[in-house]
Every structure is written in C-alpha cells, then in structure tokens.
mmCIF file of C-alpha atoms in Angstrom:
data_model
loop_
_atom_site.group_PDB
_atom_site.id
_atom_site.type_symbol
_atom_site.label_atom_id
_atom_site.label_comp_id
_atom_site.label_asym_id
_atom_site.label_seq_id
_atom_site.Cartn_x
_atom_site.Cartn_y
_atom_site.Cartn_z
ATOM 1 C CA UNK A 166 -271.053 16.194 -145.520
ATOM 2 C CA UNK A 167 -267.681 16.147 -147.553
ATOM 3 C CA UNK A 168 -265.729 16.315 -144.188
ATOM 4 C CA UNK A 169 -264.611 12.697 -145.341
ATOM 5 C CA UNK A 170 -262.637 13.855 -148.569
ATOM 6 C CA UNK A 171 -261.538 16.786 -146.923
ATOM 7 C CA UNK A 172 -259.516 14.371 -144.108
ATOM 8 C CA UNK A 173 -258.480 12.101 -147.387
ATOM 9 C CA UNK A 174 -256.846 15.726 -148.859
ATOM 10 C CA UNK A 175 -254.996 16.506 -146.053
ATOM 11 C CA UNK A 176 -253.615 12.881 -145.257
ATOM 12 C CA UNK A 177 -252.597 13.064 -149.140
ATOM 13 C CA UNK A 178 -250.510 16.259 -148.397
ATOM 14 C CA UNK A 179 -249.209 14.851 -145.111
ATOM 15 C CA UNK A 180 -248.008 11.889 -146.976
ATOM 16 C CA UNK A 181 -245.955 14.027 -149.711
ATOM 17 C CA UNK A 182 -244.242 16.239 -146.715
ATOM 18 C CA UNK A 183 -243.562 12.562 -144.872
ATOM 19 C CA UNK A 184 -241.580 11.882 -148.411
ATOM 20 C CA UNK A 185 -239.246 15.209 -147.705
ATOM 21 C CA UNK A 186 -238.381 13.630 -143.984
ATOM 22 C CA UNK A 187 -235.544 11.474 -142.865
ATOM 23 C CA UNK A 188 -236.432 8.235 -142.820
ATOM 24 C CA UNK A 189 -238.430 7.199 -139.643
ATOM 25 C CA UNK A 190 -239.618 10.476 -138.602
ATOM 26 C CA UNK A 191 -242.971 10.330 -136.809
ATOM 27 C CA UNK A 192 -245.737 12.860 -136.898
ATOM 28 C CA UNK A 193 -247.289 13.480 -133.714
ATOM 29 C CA UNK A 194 -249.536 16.205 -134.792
ATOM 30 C CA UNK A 195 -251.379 17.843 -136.981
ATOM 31 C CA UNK A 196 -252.450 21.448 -136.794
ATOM 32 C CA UNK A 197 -255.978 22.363 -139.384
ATOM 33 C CA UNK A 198 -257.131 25.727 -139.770
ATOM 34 C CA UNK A 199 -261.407 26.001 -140.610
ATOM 35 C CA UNK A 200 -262.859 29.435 -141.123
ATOM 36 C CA UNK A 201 -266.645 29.539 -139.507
ATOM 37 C CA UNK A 202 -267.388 29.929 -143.861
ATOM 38 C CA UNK A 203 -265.284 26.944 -144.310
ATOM 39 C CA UNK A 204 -268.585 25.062 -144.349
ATOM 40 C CA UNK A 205 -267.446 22.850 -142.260
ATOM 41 C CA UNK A 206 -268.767 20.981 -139.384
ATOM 42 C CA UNK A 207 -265.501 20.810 -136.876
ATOM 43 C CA UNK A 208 -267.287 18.121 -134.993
ATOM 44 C CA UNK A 209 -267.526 15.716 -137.839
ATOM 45 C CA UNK A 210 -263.937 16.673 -139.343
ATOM 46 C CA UNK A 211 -262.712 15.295 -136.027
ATOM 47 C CA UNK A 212 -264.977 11.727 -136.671
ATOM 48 C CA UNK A 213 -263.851 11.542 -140.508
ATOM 49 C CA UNK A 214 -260.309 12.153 -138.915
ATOM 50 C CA UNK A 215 -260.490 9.695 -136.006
ATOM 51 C CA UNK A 216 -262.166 6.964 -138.589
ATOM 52 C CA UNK A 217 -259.761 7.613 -141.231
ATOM 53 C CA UNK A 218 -256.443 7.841 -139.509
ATOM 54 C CA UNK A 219 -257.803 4.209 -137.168
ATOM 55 C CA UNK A 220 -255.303 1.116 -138.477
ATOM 56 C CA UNK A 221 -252.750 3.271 -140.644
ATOM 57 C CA UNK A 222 -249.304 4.694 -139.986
ATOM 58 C CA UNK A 223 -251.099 8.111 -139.029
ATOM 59 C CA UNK A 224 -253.434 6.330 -136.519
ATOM 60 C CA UNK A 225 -250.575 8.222 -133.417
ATOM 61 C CA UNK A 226 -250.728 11.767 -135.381
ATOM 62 C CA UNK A 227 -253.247 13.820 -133.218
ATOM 63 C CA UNK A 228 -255.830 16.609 -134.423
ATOM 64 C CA UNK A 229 -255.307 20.263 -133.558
ATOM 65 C CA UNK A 230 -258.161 22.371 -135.220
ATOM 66 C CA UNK A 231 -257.974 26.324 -135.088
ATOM 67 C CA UNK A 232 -261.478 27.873 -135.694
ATOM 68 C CA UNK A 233 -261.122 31.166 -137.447
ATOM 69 C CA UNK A 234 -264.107 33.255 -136.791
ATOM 70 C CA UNK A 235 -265.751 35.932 -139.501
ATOM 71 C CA UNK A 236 -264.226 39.192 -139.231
ATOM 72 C CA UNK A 237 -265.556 41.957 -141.129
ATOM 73 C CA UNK A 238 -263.725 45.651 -142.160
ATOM 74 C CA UNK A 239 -265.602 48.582 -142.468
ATOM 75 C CA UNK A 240 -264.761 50.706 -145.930
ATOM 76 C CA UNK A 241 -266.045 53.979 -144.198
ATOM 77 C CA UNK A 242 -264.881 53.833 -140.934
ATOM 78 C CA UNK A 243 -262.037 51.400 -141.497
ATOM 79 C CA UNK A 244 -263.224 49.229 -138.479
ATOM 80 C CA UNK A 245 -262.453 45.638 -137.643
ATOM 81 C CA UNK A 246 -264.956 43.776 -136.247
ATOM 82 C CA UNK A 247 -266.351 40.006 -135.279
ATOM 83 C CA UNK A 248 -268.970 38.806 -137.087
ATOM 84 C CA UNK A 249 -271.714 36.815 -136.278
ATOM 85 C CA UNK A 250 -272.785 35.192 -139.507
ATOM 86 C CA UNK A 251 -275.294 37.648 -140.528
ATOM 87 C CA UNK A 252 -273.925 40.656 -138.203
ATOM 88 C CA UNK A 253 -272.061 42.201 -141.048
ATOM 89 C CA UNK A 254 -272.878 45.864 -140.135
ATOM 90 C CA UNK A 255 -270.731 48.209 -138.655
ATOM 91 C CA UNK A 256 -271.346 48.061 -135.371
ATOM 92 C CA UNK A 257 -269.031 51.550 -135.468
ATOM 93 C CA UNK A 258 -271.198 53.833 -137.729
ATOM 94 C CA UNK A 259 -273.852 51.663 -138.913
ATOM 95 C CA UNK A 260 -272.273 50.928 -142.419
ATOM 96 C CA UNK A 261 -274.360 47.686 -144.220
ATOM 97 C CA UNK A 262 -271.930 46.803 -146.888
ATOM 98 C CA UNK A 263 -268.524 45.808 -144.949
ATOM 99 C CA UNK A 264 -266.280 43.544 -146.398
ATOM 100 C CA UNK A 265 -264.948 40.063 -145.296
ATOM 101 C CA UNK A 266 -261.546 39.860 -144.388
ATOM 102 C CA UNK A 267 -261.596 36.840 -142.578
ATOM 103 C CA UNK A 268 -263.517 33.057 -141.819
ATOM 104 C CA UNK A 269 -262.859 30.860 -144.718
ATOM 105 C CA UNK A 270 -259.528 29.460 -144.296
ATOM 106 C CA UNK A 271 -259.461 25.899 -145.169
ATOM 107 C CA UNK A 272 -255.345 25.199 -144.640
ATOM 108 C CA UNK A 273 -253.094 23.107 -142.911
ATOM 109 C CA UNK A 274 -251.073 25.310 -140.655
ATOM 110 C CA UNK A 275 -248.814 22.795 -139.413
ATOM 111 C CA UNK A 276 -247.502 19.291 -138.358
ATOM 112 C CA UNK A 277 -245.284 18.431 -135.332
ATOM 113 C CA UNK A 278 -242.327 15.650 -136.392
ATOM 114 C CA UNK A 279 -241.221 13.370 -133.734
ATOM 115 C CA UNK A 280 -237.213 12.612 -135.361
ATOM 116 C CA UNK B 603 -239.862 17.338 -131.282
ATOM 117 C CA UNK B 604 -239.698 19.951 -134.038
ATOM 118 C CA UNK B 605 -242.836 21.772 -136.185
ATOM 119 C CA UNK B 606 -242.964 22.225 -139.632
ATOM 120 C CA UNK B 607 -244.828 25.197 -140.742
ATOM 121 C CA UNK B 608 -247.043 24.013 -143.646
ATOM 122 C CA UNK B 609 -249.146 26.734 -144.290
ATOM 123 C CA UNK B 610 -251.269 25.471 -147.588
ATOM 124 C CA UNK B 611 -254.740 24.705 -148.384
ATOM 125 C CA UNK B 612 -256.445 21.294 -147.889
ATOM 126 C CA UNK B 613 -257.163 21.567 -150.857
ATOM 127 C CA UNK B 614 -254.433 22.451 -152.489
ATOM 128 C CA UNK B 615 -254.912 19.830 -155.324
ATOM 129 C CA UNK B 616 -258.068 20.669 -156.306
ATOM 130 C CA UNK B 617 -256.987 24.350 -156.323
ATOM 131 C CA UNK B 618 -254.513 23.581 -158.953
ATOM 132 C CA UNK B 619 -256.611 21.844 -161.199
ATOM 133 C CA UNK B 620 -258.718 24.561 -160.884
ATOM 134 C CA UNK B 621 -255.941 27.726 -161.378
ATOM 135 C CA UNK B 622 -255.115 25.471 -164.868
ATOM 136 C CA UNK B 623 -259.073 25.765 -166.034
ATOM 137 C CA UNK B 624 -258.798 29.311 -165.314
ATOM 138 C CA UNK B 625 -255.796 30.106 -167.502
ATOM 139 C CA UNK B 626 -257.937 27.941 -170.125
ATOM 140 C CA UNK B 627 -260.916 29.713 -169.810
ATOM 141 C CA UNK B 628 -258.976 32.886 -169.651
ATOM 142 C CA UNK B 629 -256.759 32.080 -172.858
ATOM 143 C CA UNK B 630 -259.986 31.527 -174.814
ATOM 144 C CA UNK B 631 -262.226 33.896 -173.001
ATOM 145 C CA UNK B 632 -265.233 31.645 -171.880
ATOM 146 C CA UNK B 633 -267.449 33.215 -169.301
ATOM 147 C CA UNK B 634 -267.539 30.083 -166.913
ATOM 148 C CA UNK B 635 -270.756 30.136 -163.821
ATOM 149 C CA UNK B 636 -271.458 27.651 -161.227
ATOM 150 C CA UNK B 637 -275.032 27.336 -159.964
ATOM 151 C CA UNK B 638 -275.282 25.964 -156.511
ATOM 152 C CA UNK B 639 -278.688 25.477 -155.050
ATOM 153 C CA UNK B 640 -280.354 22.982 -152.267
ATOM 154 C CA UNK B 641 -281.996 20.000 -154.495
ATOM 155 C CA UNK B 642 -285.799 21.133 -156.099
ATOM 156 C CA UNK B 643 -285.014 24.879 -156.117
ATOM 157 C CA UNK B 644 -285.100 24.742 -159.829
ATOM 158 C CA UNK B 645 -281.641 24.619 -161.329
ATOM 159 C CA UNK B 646 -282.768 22.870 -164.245
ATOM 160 C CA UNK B 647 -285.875 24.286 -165.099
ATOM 161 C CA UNK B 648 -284.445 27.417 -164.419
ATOM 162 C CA UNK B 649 -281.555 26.450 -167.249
ATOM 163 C CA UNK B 650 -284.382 25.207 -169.579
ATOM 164 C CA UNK B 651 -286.213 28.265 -169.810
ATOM 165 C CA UNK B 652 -283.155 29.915 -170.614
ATOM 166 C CA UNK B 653 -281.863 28.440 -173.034
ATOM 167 C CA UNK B 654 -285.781 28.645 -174.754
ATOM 168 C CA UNK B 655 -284.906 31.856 -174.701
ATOM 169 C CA UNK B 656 -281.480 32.534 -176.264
ATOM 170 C CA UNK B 657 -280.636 32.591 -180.188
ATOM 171 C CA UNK B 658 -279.801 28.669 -181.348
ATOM 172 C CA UNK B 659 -276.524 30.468 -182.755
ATOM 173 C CA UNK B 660 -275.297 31.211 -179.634
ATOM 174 C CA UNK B 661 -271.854 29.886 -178.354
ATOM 175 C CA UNK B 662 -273.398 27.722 -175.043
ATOM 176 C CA UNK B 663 -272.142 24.337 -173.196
ATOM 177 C CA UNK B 664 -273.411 22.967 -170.313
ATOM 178 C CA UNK B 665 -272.247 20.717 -167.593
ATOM 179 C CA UNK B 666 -274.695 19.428 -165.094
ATOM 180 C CA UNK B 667 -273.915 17.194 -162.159
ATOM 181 C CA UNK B 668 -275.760 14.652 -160.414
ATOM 182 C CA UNK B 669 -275.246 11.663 -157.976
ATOM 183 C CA UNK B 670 -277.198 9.436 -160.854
ATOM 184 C CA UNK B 671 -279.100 9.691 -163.741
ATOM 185 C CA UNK B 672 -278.821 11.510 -167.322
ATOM 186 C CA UNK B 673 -282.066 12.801 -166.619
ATOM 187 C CA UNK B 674 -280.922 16.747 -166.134
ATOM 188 C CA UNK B 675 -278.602 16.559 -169.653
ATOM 189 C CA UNK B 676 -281.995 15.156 -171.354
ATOM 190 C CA UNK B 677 -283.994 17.964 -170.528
ATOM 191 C CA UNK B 678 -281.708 20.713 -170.818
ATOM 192 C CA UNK B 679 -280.266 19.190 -174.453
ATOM 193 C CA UNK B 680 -284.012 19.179 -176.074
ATOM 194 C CA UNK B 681 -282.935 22.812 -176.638
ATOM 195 C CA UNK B 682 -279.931 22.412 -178.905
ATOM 196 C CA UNK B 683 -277.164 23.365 -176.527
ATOM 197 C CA UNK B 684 -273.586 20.895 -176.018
ATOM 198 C CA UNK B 685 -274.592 19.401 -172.549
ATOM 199 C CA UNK B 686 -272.929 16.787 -170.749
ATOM 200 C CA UNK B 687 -273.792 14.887 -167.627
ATOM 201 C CA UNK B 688 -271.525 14.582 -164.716
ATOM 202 C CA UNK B 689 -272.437 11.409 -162.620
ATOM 203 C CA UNK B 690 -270.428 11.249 -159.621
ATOM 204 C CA UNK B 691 -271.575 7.852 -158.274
ATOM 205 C CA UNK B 692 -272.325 9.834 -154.959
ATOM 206 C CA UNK B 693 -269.918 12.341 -154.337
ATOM 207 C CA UNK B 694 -272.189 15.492 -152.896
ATOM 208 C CA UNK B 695 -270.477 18.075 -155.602
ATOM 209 C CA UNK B 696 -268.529 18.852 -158.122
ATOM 210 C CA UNK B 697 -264.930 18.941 -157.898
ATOM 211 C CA UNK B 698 -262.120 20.263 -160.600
ATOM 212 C CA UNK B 699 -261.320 16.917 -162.054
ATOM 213 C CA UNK B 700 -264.414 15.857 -163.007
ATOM 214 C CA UNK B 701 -264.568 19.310 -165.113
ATOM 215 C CA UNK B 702 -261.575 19.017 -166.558
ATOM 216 C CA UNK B 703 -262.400 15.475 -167.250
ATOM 217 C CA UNK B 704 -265.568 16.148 -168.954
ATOM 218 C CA UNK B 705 -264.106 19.382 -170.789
ATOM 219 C CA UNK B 706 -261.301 16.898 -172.832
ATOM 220 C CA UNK B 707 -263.263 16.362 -175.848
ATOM 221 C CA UNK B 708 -264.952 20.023 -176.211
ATOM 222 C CA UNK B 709 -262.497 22.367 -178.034
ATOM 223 C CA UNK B 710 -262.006 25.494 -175.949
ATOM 224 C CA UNK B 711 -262.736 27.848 -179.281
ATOM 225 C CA UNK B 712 -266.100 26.735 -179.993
ATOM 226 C CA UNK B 713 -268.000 28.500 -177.051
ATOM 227 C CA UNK B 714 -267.721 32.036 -175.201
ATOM 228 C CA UNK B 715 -270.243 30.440 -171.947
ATOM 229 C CA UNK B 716 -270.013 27.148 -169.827
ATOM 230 C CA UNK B 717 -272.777 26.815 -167.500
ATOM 231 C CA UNK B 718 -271.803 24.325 -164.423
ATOM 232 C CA UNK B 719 -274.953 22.990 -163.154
ATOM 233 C CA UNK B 720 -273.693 21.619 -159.666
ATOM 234 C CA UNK B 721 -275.366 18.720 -157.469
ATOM 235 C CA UNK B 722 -278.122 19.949 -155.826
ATOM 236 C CA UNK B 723 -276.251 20.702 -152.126
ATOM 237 C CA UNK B 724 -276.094 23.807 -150.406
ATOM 238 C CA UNK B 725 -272.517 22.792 -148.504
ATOM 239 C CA UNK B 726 -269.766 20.861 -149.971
ATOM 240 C CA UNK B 727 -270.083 22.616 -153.642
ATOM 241 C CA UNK B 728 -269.183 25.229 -151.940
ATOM 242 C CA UNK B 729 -265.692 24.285 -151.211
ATOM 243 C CA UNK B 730 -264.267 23.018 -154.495
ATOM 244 C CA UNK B 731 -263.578 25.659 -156.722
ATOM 245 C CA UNK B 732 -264.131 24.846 -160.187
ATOM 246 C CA UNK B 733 -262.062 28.000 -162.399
ATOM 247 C CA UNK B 734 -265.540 29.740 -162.556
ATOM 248 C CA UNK B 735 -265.483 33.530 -162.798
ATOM 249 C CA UNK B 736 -268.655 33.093 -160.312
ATOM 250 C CA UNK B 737 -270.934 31.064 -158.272
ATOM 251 C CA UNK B 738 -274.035 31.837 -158.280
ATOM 252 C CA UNK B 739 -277.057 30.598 -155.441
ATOM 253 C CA UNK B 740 -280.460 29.932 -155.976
ATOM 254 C CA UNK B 741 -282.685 30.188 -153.457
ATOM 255 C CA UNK B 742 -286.814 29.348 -154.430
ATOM 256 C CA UNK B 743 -289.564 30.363 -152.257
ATOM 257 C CA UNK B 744 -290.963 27.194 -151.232
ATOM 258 C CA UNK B 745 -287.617 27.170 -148.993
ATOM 259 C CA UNK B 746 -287.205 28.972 -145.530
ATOM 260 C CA UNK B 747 -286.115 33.098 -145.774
ATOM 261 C CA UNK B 748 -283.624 32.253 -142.926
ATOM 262 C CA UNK B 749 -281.718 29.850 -145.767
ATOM 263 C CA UNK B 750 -279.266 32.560 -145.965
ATOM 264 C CA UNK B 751 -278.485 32.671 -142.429
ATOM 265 C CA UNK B 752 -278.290 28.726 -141.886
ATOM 266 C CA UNK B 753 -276.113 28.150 -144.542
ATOM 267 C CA UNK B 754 -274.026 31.479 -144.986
ATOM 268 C CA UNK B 755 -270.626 30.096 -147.207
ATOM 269 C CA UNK B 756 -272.310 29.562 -149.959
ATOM 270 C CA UNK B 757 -274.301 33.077 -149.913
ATOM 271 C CA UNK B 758 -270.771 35.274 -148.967
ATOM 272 C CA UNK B 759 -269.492 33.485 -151.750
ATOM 273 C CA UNK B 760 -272.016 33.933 -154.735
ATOM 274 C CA UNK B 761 -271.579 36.553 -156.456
ATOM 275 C CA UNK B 762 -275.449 36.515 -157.504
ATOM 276 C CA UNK B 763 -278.792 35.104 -156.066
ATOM 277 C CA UNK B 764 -281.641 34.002 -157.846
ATOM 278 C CA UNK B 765 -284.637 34.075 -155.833
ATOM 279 C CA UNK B 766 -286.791 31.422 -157.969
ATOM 280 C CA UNK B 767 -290.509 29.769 -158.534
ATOM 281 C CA UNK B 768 -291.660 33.751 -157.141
ATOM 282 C CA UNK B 769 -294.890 32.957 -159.371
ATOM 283 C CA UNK B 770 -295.794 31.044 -156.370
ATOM 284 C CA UNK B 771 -295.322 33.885 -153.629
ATOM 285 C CA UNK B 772 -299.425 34.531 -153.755
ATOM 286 C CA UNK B 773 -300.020 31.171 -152.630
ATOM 287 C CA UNK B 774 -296.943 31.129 -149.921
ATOM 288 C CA UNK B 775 -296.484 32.459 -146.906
ATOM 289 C CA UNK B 776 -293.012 33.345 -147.522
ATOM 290 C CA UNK B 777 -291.549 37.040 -147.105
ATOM 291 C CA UNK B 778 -289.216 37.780 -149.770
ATOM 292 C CA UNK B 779 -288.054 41.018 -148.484
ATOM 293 C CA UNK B 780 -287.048 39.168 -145.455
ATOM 294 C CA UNK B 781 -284.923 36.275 -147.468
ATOM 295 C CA UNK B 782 -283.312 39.218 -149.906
ATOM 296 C CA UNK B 783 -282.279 41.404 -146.173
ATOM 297 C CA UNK B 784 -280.931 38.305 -145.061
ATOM 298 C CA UNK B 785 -278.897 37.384 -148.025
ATOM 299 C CA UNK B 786 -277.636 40.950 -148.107
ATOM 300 C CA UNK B 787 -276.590 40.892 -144.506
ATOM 301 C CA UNK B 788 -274.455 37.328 -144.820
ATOM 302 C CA UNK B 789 -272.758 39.065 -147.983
ATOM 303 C CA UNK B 790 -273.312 42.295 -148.332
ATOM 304 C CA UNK B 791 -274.573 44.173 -151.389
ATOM 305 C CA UNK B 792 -275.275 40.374 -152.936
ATOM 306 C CA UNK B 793 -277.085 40.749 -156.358
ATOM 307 C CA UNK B 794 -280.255 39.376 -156.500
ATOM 308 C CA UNK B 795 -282.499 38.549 -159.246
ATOM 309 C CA UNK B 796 -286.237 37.233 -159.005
ATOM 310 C CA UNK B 797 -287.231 34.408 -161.495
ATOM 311 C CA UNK B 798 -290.053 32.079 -162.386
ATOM 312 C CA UNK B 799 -290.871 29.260 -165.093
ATOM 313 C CA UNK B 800 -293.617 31.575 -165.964
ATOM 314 C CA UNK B 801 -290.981 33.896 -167.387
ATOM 315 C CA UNK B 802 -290.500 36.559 -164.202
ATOM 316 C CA UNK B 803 -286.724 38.065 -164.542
ATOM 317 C CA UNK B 804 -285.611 35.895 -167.053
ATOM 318 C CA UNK B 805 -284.775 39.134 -169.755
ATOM 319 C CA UNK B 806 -282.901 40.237 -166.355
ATOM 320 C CA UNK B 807 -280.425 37.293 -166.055
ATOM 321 C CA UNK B 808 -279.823 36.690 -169.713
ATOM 322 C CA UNK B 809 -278.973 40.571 -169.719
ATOM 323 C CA UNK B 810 -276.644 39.795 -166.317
ATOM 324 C CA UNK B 811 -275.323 36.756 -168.089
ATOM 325 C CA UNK B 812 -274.699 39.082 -171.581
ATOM 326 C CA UNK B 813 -273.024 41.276 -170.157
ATOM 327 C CA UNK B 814 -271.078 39.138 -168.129
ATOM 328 C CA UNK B 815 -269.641 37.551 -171.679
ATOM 329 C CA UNK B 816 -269.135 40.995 -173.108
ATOM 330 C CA UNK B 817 -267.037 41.773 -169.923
ATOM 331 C CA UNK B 818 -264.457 38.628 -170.510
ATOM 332 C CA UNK B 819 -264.450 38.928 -174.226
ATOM 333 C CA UNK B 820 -263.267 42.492 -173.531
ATOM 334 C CA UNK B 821 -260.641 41.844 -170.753
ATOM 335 C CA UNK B 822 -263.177 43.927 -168.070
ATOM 336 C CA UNK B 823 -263.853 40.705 -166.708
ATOM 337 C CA UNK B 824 -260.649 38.926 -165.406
ATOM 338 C CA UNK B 825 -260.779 36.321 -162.707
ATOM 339 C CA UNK B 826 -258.119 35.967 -160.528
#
C-alpha cells in the first residue's frame, strides 16, 4: 500500500548520487533489494515504479528487483535454513525458536551509469 | 557502461530521522512503544483502559495517528495524559518526521513513556521505524487466527502481541491457541499477552510496560 513512497525514496536517493556524476551521465538501471518481510508487494513496486518514473528524466532507468527470501539459523544445531513464512523450525533437529538472519532487506543495491 | 555499488536502505532518510529520536530518547531515557494493529482491533480502547488504570502522577505522553479526525486524542486525553493527534491527510502510517514534528513542543525531561498509537494498518507501519525501543501487534479475536501467517513482517518484528477483546472468545468461534502457535511460529518465542475492556491482562501489560521503564531508566534497556 505504501509501495508509492517507497519508489518516491529511492528516486530521492537516485537523484543525490546523479549530483556526484559527471555531467550527462545516464542511468540505465536500477538494482532494489526486498526481503519476503519487506512487506512489500514486488508486483505493485514495479506499477508505483513504472507510473512514477513515466514523463521524467528517469522514465529510460529500468527496474531490477532481487527478492531475498527468509532464512532462518538454528541456535542448537547451528543450521541454515529457508523459510517459508511460518516454517521457522528446524527442519534439522526440530528446534521451535530459530532466529532470523535473513528476508527484510529494503536497500538499493545498485545503479548502472551510462557515461 | 559502469555500476555503482549503492548498497543503502530505501529508506535511508527516514532511518536517520529515526537514529536522531533514538539518541533523544536515549539521552533522556523515555521508554518509547509503537502499537501497530489492523483498524477496530482496539488500539484505543485498549490505551483508555490503561491509562484508567495508572497513577495521574505518572510521567505518560501519547501520540496517536490517524488518516482524519481528533477523535482518538479526545478519548484517550479524558484521562489526564499529554496526547497529541497525528493527522496524516492519508498517508497509511506513521513515519519519523511526523514524530519528530509533533515531539517539538514537548520537553524531553518531563516524561519517562511515549506511547505511539500508529494508523490502524497491518503493512506499511511496519516499515518506517520510528526510534521506538519496540513495536508491539495487536491482534483481537474477532479477526482470523491465520492473521499471523498472512501478514508475517509485522509479527517477526513485534517484540510483543496483545491478543485483545478475549472477553468475547465464548461467543466466537475463534481458537486462540491456534492464533498464539501461529504467531510463535512467524517469530519465534513472540510474547503474548491476552487483554479485554473488561479488564483481562491489563495488571499484565502495565507490569510488562513497568518494567520495561525500569529497564531504560537503568541502562538494561538500550536500543540499538
């Protein structure tokens, strides 16, 4: 529902990194990292991004999105596992109260410059 | 064609603001919670029985956040507490600025507890962090048991559930065991606490919230 302000954010910090560039660099792309707890929908980042980025400077720069999935590590066992939402137990030796170690990245990884 | 390895947050700005009210709150040692909920779980009622409860000399402020209205800070200042309503003209949550904003006038010395009452929204609250020490999610039993499982960011990231209205679970159909075992497999070994307007658990979270206080004003309690 707030995928909106999250495009806004990211154009913001694209726009202060364009300032650091020599003067008519291009972006061509844009690389987004969203954990599965990001509580994001990737679909309708993509929308936000397309209607956004539609009669600006950006409007060439595309969208790369990385989808980090949950990954859980086991205190007792000290196994790394994927996570299905609510599959947080060991799947190892049947420990309940694993910890999360990865899934909600919200971060822009990177941007490609055309100079 | 070269890449330029950014490597930050989207929301980087926000998380400034944020790291700023958490030296603040830190400096002065205010315990600071966020209560996220879907709308009609029973944030406010949940607030006004609790502040029935505690001593008028206590050091309490309270934020509360809607899309419109001053409806919420009406009912929740009939019980003598600082409140102050956030309107945010639409925005679906509660972002750093806006506390910041609304903190300006309130001198950081005069209170050891700031409640954030967020907009009712189980999703984008989520994301903005606000320099609490922790969220915490309501869940009330008029709402499905698999709410944990459909909307999981906001559970792995509370660091307390309140299972509310469970005066009503005679009349409902709803399996509370099931809705605390899912909450406890999306984050696991969640806190949970059962409460009512009738008065179930309340001694229980003003004792969670005391000792929460006691923990910052001691140093225990230091959020990163």
């Amino acid at each position: 529902m707030h995928e909106l302000s999250i495009v806004a954010s990211v154009l913001d910090q694209l726009e202060e990194i364009r300032k650091q560039q020599p003067a008519g660099a291009r972006f061509t792309k844009v690389g987004l990292r969203v954990g599965e707890l990001a509580g994001l929908d990737v679909d309708c980042l993509r929308f936000g991004y397309e209607c956004s980025v539609k009669d600006t400077p950006w409007e060439t720069m595309a969208l790369e999105i990385e989808e980090v999935p949950r990954r859980q590590r086991c205190p007792k066992c000290a196994n790394e596992f994927r996570a299905a939402n609510w599959a947080t137990q060991c799947p190892q030796c049947g420990e309940t109260e694993t910890e999360l170690i990865a899934g909600e990245e919200l971060q822009i990884a990177f941007v490609e410059v055309d100079e | 064609m070269s890449q330029i390895v950014v490597e930050k947050k989207v929301l980087n700005e926000n998380q400034k603001l944020a790291e700023e009210l958490r030296a603040k709150f830190r400096e002065h040692k205010i315990l600071v919670v966020n209560i996220i909920s879907s709308p009609g779980s029973g944030k406010t009622t949940l607030l006004e029985r609790t502040l029935e409860r505690l001593d008028k000399g206590r050091r309490v402020r309270l934020l509360t956040g809607d899309l419109q209205t001053e409806n919420d800070a009406k009912r929740l200042a009939q019980w003598g507490f600082p409140v102050k309503q956030i309107i945010t003209g639409g925005t679906c949550h509660l972002d750093a600025k806006m506390i910041t904003k609304h903190l300006e006038d309130w001198p950081l010395d005069t209170f050891d507890m700031l409640i954030i009452e967020n907009v009712g929204n189980l999703v984008c609250p989520t994301s903005y962090d606000l320099g609490e020490h922790f969220k915490i999610v309501m869940l009330s039993v008029t709402e499905g048991e698999d709410k944990p499982l459909k909307y999981p960011s906001i559970f792995v990231r509370s660091e307390l559930m309140l299972l509310s209205k469970v005066d009503l679970l005679p009349y409902l159909s709803f399996d509370a065991e099931l809705a605390k075992k899912n909450a406890r497999s999306v984050h696991p070994g969640m806190e949970i606490i059962e409460t009512s307007s009738k008065g179930n658990g309340l001694d229980t979270w003003i004792a969670w919230l005391d000792a929460k206080i006691k923990a910052v004003k001691s140093g225990e309690l230091v959020s990163a």
